[in-house]
Coordinates of C-alpha atoms in Angstrom, one line a residue:
Chain A
M277 CA 15.8 -15.4 4.2
A278 CA 17.3 -16.0 0.8
K279 CA 17.3 -13.0 -1.3
R280 CA 16.2 -12.5 -4.9
E281 CA 15.7 -16.3 -4.9
T282 CA 15.2 -17.6 -8.4
D283 CA 12.6 -20.4 -9.3
R284 CA 14.5 -22.2 -12.1
A285 CA 11.5 -23.9 -13.4
S286 CA 9.0 -20.9 -13.7
K287 CA 12.1 -18.0 -14.1
S288 CA 10.2 -16.1 -11.6
T289 CA 12.0 -13.8 -9.0
T290 CA 10.9 -13.1 -5.3
G291 CA 12.0 -10.8 -2.9
S292 CA 13.5 -8.4 -5.3
M293 CA 12.8 -4.3 -4.4
V294 CA 10.2 -4.2 -7.2
V295 CA 8.4 -7.0 -5.4
K296 CA 8.9 -5.3 -1.8
R297 CA 8.0 -1.7 -3.1
G298 CA 4.8 -3.3 -4.9
L299 CA 3.2 -4.5 -1.9
A300 CA 4.0 -1.0 -0.4
E301 CA 2.1 0.6 -3.7
M302 CA -0.9 -1.6 -2.8
L303 CA -1.6 -0.3 0.5
K304 CA -1.5 3.4 -0.4
G305 CA -4.7 5.5 0.3
G306 CA -5.5 3.1 3.1
V307 CA -5.3 2.5 7.0
I308 CA -3.0 0.2 8.6
M309 CA -4.5 -0.5 12.0
D310 CA -2.5 -1.8 15.0
V311 CA -4.4 -5.1 16.7
V312 CA -3.5 -7.0 19.6
N313 CA -5.8 -10.1 19.3
P314 CA -7.6 -12.2 16.4
E315 CA -11.0 -10.4 17.9
Q316 CA -9.6 -6.8 16.7
A317 CA -8.1 -7.7 13.7
K318 CA -11.7 -8.9 12.3
I319 CA -13.0 -5.6 13.6
A320 CA -10.2 -4.0 11.7
E321 CA -10.8 -6.0 8.6
D322 CA -14.6 -5.4 8.6
A323 CA -13.9 -1.5 9.0
G324 CA -11.8 -1.4 5.8
A325 CA -8.3 -1.8 7.0
C326 CA -6.2 -2.2 4.2
A327 CA -3.6 -4.4 6.6
V328 CA -3.0 -4.9 10.2
M329 CA -0.3 -4.8 12.4
A330 CA 0.0 -7.5 14.9
L331 CA 1.6 -6.7 18.3
E332 CA 1.2 -7.6 21.9
R333 CA 0.3 -4.2 23.1
V334 CA -0.6 -0.9 21.5
P335 CA 2.0 1.8 21.8
A336 CA -0.1 3.7 24.7
D337 CA 0.2 0.6 26.9
I338 CA 3.9 0.1 26.2
R339 CA 4.1 3.9 27.4
R340 CA 2.3 2.8 30.3
D341 CA 3.7 -0.2 31.3
G342 CA 7.4 0.2 30.7
G343 CA 9.9 -2.7 30.6
V344 CA 11.3 -4.1 27.6
A345 CA 9.0 -4.3 24.5
R346 CA 9.8 -7.1 22.4
M347 CA 8.7 -9.0 19.1
S348 CA 5.2 -10.7 19.6
D349 CA 4.2 -14.3 20.5
P350 CA 4.3 -16.2 17.2
E351 CA 1.2 -18.0 18.4
M352 CA -0.5 -14.5 18.7
I353 CA 0.7 -13.6 15.1
N354 CA -0.5 -16.9 13.6
G355 CA -3.7 -16.3 15.2
I356 CA -4.1 -13.2 13.6
Q357 CA -3.1 -14.3 10.3
A358 CA -5.5 -17.3 10.5
V359 CA -8.5 -14.8 10.9
C360 CA -7.8 -12.0 8.4
S361 CA -7.2 -12.5 4.5
I362 CA -5.8 -8.9 4.3
P363 CA -1.6 -8.1 4.8
V364 CA -0.5 -9.0 8.1
M365 CA 2.6 -6.9 9.6
A366 CA 4.4 -7.0 12.8
K367 CA 7.3 -5.3 14.4
A368 CA 11.0 -6.3 15.3
R369 CA 13.3 -4.2 17.4
I370 CA 15.5 -2.0 15.7
G371 CA 18.7 -4.4 14.9
H372 CA 17.1 -7.5 15.8
F373 CA 17.6 -9.2 12.9
V374 CA 16.8 -12.5 14.5
E375 CA 13.5 -11.2 15.6
A376 CA 12.9 -10.4 11.7
Q377 CA 14.2 -13.7 10.5
V378 CA 11.3 -15.6 12.9
L379 CA 8.8 -13.0 11.6
E380 CA 10.0 -13.9 8.0
S381 CA 9.4 -17.7 8.9
L382 CA 5.8 -16.8 10.2
G383 CA 4.8 -15.5 6.4
V384 CA 4.2 -12.0 7.7
D385 CA 3.4 -9.8 4.6
F386 CA 5.9 -6.7 6.1
I387 CA 8.4 -6.1 9.0
D388 CA 8.0 -2.8 10.9
E389 CA 11.7 -2.4 12.3
S390 CA 10.4 0.0 15.2
E391 CA 11.3 2.3 17.5
V392 CA 8.0 1.6 19.5
L393 CA 10.0 -1.7 20.9
T394 CA 12.9 -1.4 22.7
P395 CA 15.9 -1.1 20.4
A396 CA 18.1 -4.0 20.4
D397 CA 21.3 -2.2 18.7
E398 CA 22.6 1.1 19.5
S399 CA 24.2 1.6 16.3
H400 CA 23.1 -0.5 13.8
H401 CA 19.7 -1.2 12.0
I402 CA 18.8 -4.5 10.1
D403 CA 20.2 -5.2 6.9
K404 CA 16.9 -5.1 5.2
F405 CA 18.4 -6.4 1.9
K406 CA 19.2 -9.7 3.2
F407 CA 15.2 -10.7 3.6
T408 CA 12.4 -11.8 1.1
V409 CA 9.7 -9.9 3.2
P410 CA 9.7 -6.2 3.0
F411 CA 10.5 -3.7 5.9
V412 CA 8.9 -0.4 6.8
C413 CA 10.9 1.9 8.7
G414 CA 10.2 5.5 10.8
A415 CA 11.8 8.2 10.3
T416 CA 11.9 12.1 11.8
N417 CA 13.5 13.9 8.7
L418 CA 14.7 13.0 5.4
G419 CA 18.5 11.8 6.1
E420 CA 16.8 9.3 8.6
A421 CA 14.6 8.0 5.9
L422 CA 17.5 8.0 3.1
R423 CA 19.4 5.7 5.6
R424 CA 16.7 3.5 6.0
I425 CA 16.1 3.0 2.2
S426 CA 20.0 2.5 1.7
E427 CA 19.4 -0.3 4.3
G428 CA 16.8 -1.9 2.2
A429 CA 13.6 -0.6 3.3
A430 CA 10.9 -0.6 1.2
L431 CA 8.4 1.8 2.8
I432 CA 8.9 4.8 5.0
R433 CA 6.5 6.0 7.8
S434 CA 6.9 9.4 10.0
K435 CA 7.7 8.1 13.4
G436 CA 5.5 10.8 14.9
E437 CA 4.9 9.9 18.6
A438 CA 3.2 6.5 19.0
G439 CA 1.0 5.9 22.0
T440 CA 0.1 9.7 22.4
G441 CA -3.0 10.2 20.7
N442 CA -1.2 13.9 19.8
I443 CA -0.7 14.1 15.9
V444 CA 1.9 17.0 16.3
E445 CA 5.1 15.0 16.1
A446 CA 3.8 13.4 13.3
V447 CA 3.1 16.7 11.5
R448 CA 6.8 17.8 12.2
H449 CA 8.2 14.8 10.8
L450 CA 6.0 14.7 7.5
R451 CA 6.7 18.8 7.3
S452 CA 10.4 18.2 7.5
I453 CA 10.9 15.0 5.3
I454 CA 8.4 16.7 2.4
G455 CA 10.1 20.2 3.1
D456 CA 13.4 18.9 2.3
I457 CA 12.1 17.0 -0.5
R458 CA 10.9 20.3 -2.3
K459 CA 14.1 22.2 -1.5
I460 CA 16.4 19.4 -2.8
E461 CA 14.3 19.3 -6.1
Q462 CA 15.1 23.3 -6.5
A463 CA 19.1 22.7 -5.4
D464 CA 21.8 22.6 -8.2
S465 CA 23.8 19.8 -8.5
A466 CA 26.9 21.3 -6.7
E467 CA 24.7 21.9 -3.6
L468 CA 23.4 18.1 -3.4
F469 CA 27.0 17.2 -2.3
D470 CA 26.1 19.5 0.8
W471 CA 22.6 18.4 1.2
A472 CA 24.2 14.6 1.5
K473 CA 26.4 15.6 4.0
K474 CA 24.0 17.3 6.0
L475 CA 21.7 14.6 5.8
Q476 CA 24.1 12.1 6.4
A477 CA 22.6 10.1 3.7
P478 CA 23.9 8.3 0.6
L479 CA 24.7 11.2 -2.4
P480 CA 23.3 9.3 -5.1
L481 CA 19.9 8.5 -3.2
V482 CA 20.1 12.5 -2.7
Q483 CA 20.7 13.1 -6.4
E484 CA 17.6 10.7 -7.2
I485 CA 15.4 12.7 -5.4
A486 CA 16.6 15.7 -7.2
E487 CA 15.7 13.9 -10.6
T488 CA 12.3 12.5 -9.3
G489 CA 10.9 14.8 -6.8
W490 CA 10.1 12.2 -4.5
L491 CA 11.7 9.5 -2.2
Q492 CA 12.5 6.0 -3.8
V493 CA 9.5 4.4 -1.9
P494 CA 6.6 5.4 -0.8
L495 CA 6.0 7.8 2.6
F496 CA 3.1 7.2 5.3
C497 CA 2.2 8.7 8.4
A498 CA 2.0 7.0 11.4
G499 CA 2.5 8.1 15.0
G500 CA -0.7 10.0 17.0
I501 CA -3.4 9.8 14.7
A502 CA -6.5 9.3 16.9
T503 CA -9.4 11.1 14.6
P504 CA -10.7 11.0 11.0
S505 CA -9.2 14.7 10.4
D506 CA -6.0 13.5 11.7
A507 CA -5.7 10.7 9.3
A508 CA -7.0 13.4 6.2
L509 CA -4.3 16.4 7.8
A510 CA -1.5 13.5 7.2
M511 CA -2.8 12.7 3.9
Q512 CA -3.4 16.2 2.6
L513 CA 0.4 17.2 3.9
G514 CA 1.6 14.5 1.5
A515 CA 1.7 11.1 3.4
Q516 CA 0.2 8.4 0.9
A517 CA -1.5 6.2 3.6
V518 CA -1.7 6.2 7.4
F519 CA -0.9 3.8 10.4
V520 CA -3.3 4.0 13.1
G521 CA -1.9 2.6 16.4
S522 CA -3.5 3.3 19.7
G523 CA -6.0 5.7 18.3
I524 CA -8.6 2.8 17.4
F525 CA -8.6 0.5 20.1
K526 CA -7.8 3.1 22.9
S527 CA -10.9 4.9 22.0
D528 CA -14.5 4.4 23.4
D529 CA -16.1 2.6 20.3
P530 CA -13.3 1.2 18.1
A531 CA -15.4 -0.2 15.2
P532 CA -17.3 3.1 13.8
R533 CA -13.8 5.2 14.6
A534 CA -11.9 2.5 12.2
K535 CA -14.6 2.5 9.5
A536 CA -14.6 6.5 9.8
I537 CA -10.9 6.9 9.6
V538 CA -10.9 4.7 6.6
E539 CA -13.3 6.9 4.9
A540 CA -11.8 9.8 5.8
T541 CA -8.3 8.6 4.3
T542 CA -9.7 8.2 1.0
H543 CA -11.8 11.3 1.0
F544 CA -9.1 13.4 2.8
R545 CA -9.7 16.5 0.7
D546 CA -13.5 16.4 0.8
A547 CA -14.1 18.5 4.0
D548 CA -18.1 17.4 3.7
I549 CA -17.3 13.9 3.8
I550 CA -15.1 14.3 6.4
A551 CA -17.4 16.0 8.7
K552 CA -20.0 13.4 8.0
V553 CA -18.0 10.5 9.3
S554 CA -16.8 12.2 12.2
R555 CA -20.3 12.8 13.9
N556 CA -20.9 10.5 17.1
L557 CA -17.8 8.4 17.3
G558 CA -17.8 8.6 21.0
V559 CA -14.7 9.9 22.8
P560 CA -11.0 9.4 21.1
M561 CA -8.4 8.3 23.1
T562 CA -7.3 10.8 26.0
G563 CA -3.9 11.3 24.5
I564 CA -0.8 12.9 26.2
G565 CA 0.8 16.4 25.8
M566 CA 4.5 16.2 24.6
D567 CA 5.7 18.1 27.5
K568 CA 4.3 15.1 29.8
I569 CA 5.7 12.2 28.2
E570 CA 9.2 10.8 29.8
Q571 CA 10.4 8.7 26.9
R572 CA 10.6 10.0 23.4
Y573 CA 10.5 6.9 21.0
A574 CA 11.2 8.9 17.9
E575 CA 14.7 9.5 19.1
R576 CA 15.0 5.8 18.9
G577 CA 16.9 4.9 15.7
W578 CA 20.3 6.2 14.1
Chain B
M296 CA 6.4 8.1 -28.5
V297 CA 3.9 5.6 -29.8
R298 CA 0.4 6.8 -29.1
S299 CA -2.3 4.2 -28.9
S300 CA -4.6 5.8 -31.4
S301 CA -5.4 9.2 -32.5
N302 CA -9.0 9.3 -31.3
N303 CA -8.6 8.8 -27.5
S304 CA -7.2 12.4 -27.1
A305 CA -10.4 13.8 -26.3
K306 CA -11.6 10.7 -23.9
T307 CA -11.0 10.5 -20.0
V308 CA -9.9 7.7 -18.5
G309 CA -11.2 7.4 -14.7
V310 CA -8.9 5.9 -12.1
L311 CA -10.6 4.3 -9.2
A312 CA -9.1 6.3 -6.4
L313 CA -10.6 4.5 -3.2
Q314 CA -7.5 2.8 -2.0
G315 CA -4.5 1.0 -3.5
A316 CA -2.0 1.9 -6.6
F317 CA -4.1 4.3 -8.3
A318 CA -1.3 6.8 -8.9
S319 CA 1.0 4.6 -10.6
H320 CA -1.8 3.9 -13.1
E321 CA -2.4 7.7 -13.6
L322 CA 1.3 8.2 -14.2
V323 CA 1.2 5.6 -17.1
F324 CA -1.6 7.3 -18.8
E325 CA 0.0 10.6 -18.1
T326 CA 3.0 9.7 -20.0
L327 CA 1.0 8.3 -22.7
G328 CA -0.8 12.0 -23.0
V329 CA -4.3 10.7 -22.1
N330 CA -6.6 12.4 -20.0
C331 CA -7.0 11.2 -16.4
R332 CA -9.3 11.5 -13.7
E333 CA -9.4 10.1 -10.0
V334 CA -12.7 8.6 -9.4
R335 CA -13.9 9.0 -5.7
T336 CA -17.5 9.7 -6.0
P337 CA -20.6 9.3 -8.5
Q338 CA -20.0 12.7 -9.7
D339 CA -16.5 11.8 -10.7
L340 CA -17.6 8.7 -12.5
G341 CA -19.8 10.8 -15.0
Q342 CA -16.9 12.5 -16.2
V343 CA -15.0 9.5 -17.4
D344 CA -15.2 7.3 -20.6
A345 CA -13.5 4.1 -19.2
L346 CA -12.5 3.1 -15.6
V347 CA -9.3 1.2 -14.4
L348 CA -10.1 -0.5 -11.2
P349 CA -6.4 -1.1 -9.4
G350 CA -4.7 -3.1 -7.3
G351 CA -5.0 -2.6 -3.5
E352 CA -7.0 -4.4 -0.9
S353 CA -10.1 -5.8 -2.9
T354 CA -11.9 -5.9 0.8
T355 CA -11.3 -2.5 1.2
I356 CA -12.0 -1.6 -1.9
S357 CA -15.5 -3.2 -1.9
Q358 CA -16.3 -1.3 1.4
L359 CA -15.7 1.9 0.0
L360 CA -17.3 1.1 -3.1
E361 CA -20.2 1.1 -1.0
S362 CA -19.7 3.8 1.4
S363 CA -19.1 6.0 -1.4
E364 CA -22.2 5.2 -3.1
L365 CA -20.0 4.0 -6.2
F366 CA -20.8 0.5 -6.3
E367 CA -24.5 0.6 -8.4
P368 CA -23.1 3.1 -10.3
V369 CA -20.0 1.4 -11.3
K370 CA -21.9 -1.8 -11.9
K371 CA -24.5 0.1 -14.2
S372 CA -21.5 1.7 -16.2
V373 CA -19.7 -1.6 -16.6
H374 CA -22.7 -3.6 -17.8
E375 CA -23.6 -0.9 -20.4
G376 CA -20.5 -1.5 -22.1
M377 CA -18.1 1.1 -20.4
P378 CA -14.5 -0.2 -21.0
V379 CA -13.1 -1.3 -17.8
F380 CA -9.6 -2.6 -16.9
G381 CA -9.0 -4.6 -13.4
T382 CA -5.9 -5.2 -12.1
C383 CA -5.1 -7.8 -9.3
A384 CA -7.6 -6.4 -6.6
G385 CA -9.5 -4.8 -9.6
M386 CA -9.5 -8.2 -11.1
I387 CA -11.2 -9.5 -8.2
L388 CA -13.9 -7.1 -7.7
L389 CA -14.9 -7.7 -11.8
S390 CA -15.0 -11.3 -11.4
K391 CA -18.1 -13.5 -11.5
K392 CA -17.2 -15.4 -8.2
I393 CA -14.6 -14.7 -5.7
L394 CA -13.4 -18.0 -3.9
D395 CA -11.9 -17.0 -0.4
G396 CA -13.6 -13.7 0.0
R397 CA -15.5 -12.3 2.7
A398 CA -18.8 -13.1 3.1
D399 CA -20.0 -9.5 2.2
Q400 CA -17.4 -8.8 -0.3
L401 CA -19.0 -7.5 -3.5
S402 CA -18.2 -8.0 -7.2
F403 CA -19.3 -6.4 -10.3
E404 CA -20.0 -10.0 -11.8
A405 CA -18.6 -8.5 -15.4
I406 CA -16.2 -11.1 -16.5
D407 CA -16.9 -14.8 -16.6
I408 CA -14.2 -15.7 -14.6
E409 CA -13.9 -17.5 -10.8
V410 CA -11.1 -15.8 -9.0
Q411 CA -9.1 -17.3 -6.0
R412 CA -7.9 -14.4 -3.6
N413 CA -4.3 -14.6 -2.3
A414 CA -3.5 -17.8 -4.5
Y415 CA 0.0 -17.7 -4.8
G416 CA 0.7 -17.1 -1.4
R417 CA 1.8 -14.4 1.1
Q418 CA 4.0 -11.7 0.2
V419 CA 7.1 -13.6 0.5
D420 CA 5.5 -15.3 -2.6
S421 CA 5.1 -12.1 -4.6
F422 CA 7.4 -12.5 -7.5
E423 CA 8.1 -11.2 -11.0
A424 CA 8.0 -13.0 -13.9
D425 CA 8.2 -12.8 -17.8
I426 CA 5.0 -13.6 -19.6
E427 CA 4.2 -13.9 -23.4
V428 CA 1.1 -11.8 -24.3
K429 CA -0.6 -12.5 -27.6
T430 CA 0.2 -9.8 -30.3
F431 CA 3.3 -8.6 -28.3
S432 CA 6.5 -9.3 -30.1
S433 CA 8.8 -9.4 -26.9
P434 CA 8.0 -11.0 -23.4
F435 CA 6.1 -8.5 -20.7
H436 CA 8.0 -8.4 -17.4
A437 CA 5.0 -8.8 -15.0
V438 CA 4.8 -8.3 -11.2
F439 CA 2.6 -10.4 -9.1
I440 CA 1.8 -9.1 -5.8
R441 CA -0.1 -11.8 -3.2
A442 CA -1.7 -12.3 -6.6
P443 CA -5.5 -13.7 -7.2
R444 CA -5.6 -16.9 -9.6
I445 CA -7.9 -17.2 -12.3
S446 CA -9.2 -20.6 -11.2
K447 CA -12.0 -21.2 -13.8
L448 CA -12.9 -19.1 -17.2
G449 CA -16.4 -18.9 -18.8
P450 CA -16.1 -19.8 -22.9
S451 CA -16.8 -16.2 -23.8
V452 CA -13.2 -15.3 -22.3
T453 CA -10.3 -14.6 -24.2
V454 CA -7.2 -15.6 -22.6
L455 CA -4.2 -12.8 -23.7
A456 CA -1.6 -14.4 -21.4
E457 CA -0.7 -17.1 -19.5
L458 CA 1.8 -17.9 -16.8
E459 CA 2.2 -21.8 -16.6
E460 CA -1.0 -22.9 -16.8
D461 CA -3.0 -20.2 -15.6
A462 CA -4.5 -17.4 -17.3
V463 CA -3.1 -13.9 -15.9
L464 CA -4.7 -11.5 -18.5
A465 CA -8.0 -12.2 -20.0
R466 CA -10.9 -10.3 -21.8
Q467 CA -14.5 -10.4 -22.4
N468 CA -16.0 -7.7 -24.7
N469 CA -15.7 -4.4 -22.5
V470 CA -13.8 -5.9 -19.7
M471 CA -10.2 -6.7 -19.2
V472 CA -7.9 -8.0 -16.3
A473 CA -5.1 -8.9 -15.2
S474 CA -4.0 -10.9 -12.0
F475 CA -0.7 -9.1 -12.2
H476 CA 0.5 -5.1 -12.0
P477 CA 1.6 -3.7 -15.5
E478 CA 1.5 -0.3 -13.7
L479 CA 4.7 -1.3 -11.8
S480 CA 6.5 -2.8 -14.9
H481 CA 7.6 0.8 -16.4
D482 CA 6.2 -0.9 -19.9
D483 CA 2.9 0.7 -21.2
R484 CA 2.1 -1.9 -23.8
I485 CA -0.7 -3.5 -21.8
H486 CA -2.1 0.0 -20.8
R487 CA -2.0 1.0 -24.8
L488 CA -3.7 -2.5 -25.5
F489 CA -6.6 -1.3 -23.2
L490 CA -6.8 2.1 -24.8
K491 CA -7.4 0.4 -27.9
E492 CA -11.0 -0.3 -27.1
I493 CA -11.8 3.2 -25.9

């Protein structure tokens, strides 16, 4: 829990924003896969995942089963950590800082404060600066992304609509976030005050975006990726890596699909390679249309 | 601005862009006014005079090197003397022997070191620290992310920096490796050190 601990003997610092964002940098260009047991974690690592997200049920099943979705059993998370050498992430409920404390004590490499789980707090997110472990948070628009960054998130992902196998919401969110970044880059200094007000985001962060032309942290895509083309679409739109949740292990034949999505994410501008890896992958997850879903997870978060 | 040398203006540095922190390296080279190219295919490799293997997940990059048909061409280039710089995962890929790697994990065996993956612990143990680099007049602030440790060095390897007892920056002929991430430090001295060899 102790933030920015300084080890006197070695004069080294852990838990700084540089170190937290550093791991996010290392995940760029990669695929982070949802897994629910050690067997799936092995399949994910074998397929070339750059990290896994350990959770009890993939979003498609959470959607189907209903009820309260919580942090996973520590035993299950440790089981996954034991079988893979790549970073292991896990989800805590929005605002549930004790779940986050538990995940940190388990040594997970990244915590996803996730709208896919049932929120524990209806007005507050976790104060992520208090932790040594980095956090990733979802966002549907730039204001939400900047609020999460102001709370200490080291990585932002689009929320998309998890568990649907439908990329439409992730595309909406990426276009909204990146589109507003482009507009702010063009804005004059007086307009930035209005942008901060409209986005309900801290002015200094808005001013920083105007200067640098990008978010303070990397931006990944999540929510609805089911095919290699989906992953490449997210990358071409400007995402820097992708999370794939239900899309892999809810498909017919997870291992080749996982590998194909990894290759499509690397070669996201090369249609020949995407075509090659997309052949004979079997049936993707069925997916759901947005008009058929009862609970939009993307609406969770404040 | 200090340029590393005048003769590399026409040279192109490739950054292996299969997965990981390749964009951060490109930014450093661009700031130094060096031509830079992302390498994802054997054709890309043919266009470059030097290569950076960035940080990222070494198991992922190793698999993508194979599926992208880059493993053998890169190995050949490196063994033929192409200047190459590996950071973190890139250092793992260049090492002679990988401890705690996957059984099928490939390495270029280009520098006589043994490397232990994730030896400094999980992400909560990732850290920043000042290191003394030979020939630098002031310390370099280094960022270590789930860093690998050089556990054994051959006699032909020159150590350029140490952290406590461990070598963290080393070189053997055309191959330079770092267990940390100079591309994250906003300090281009180590990149300029590499450019001197090109």
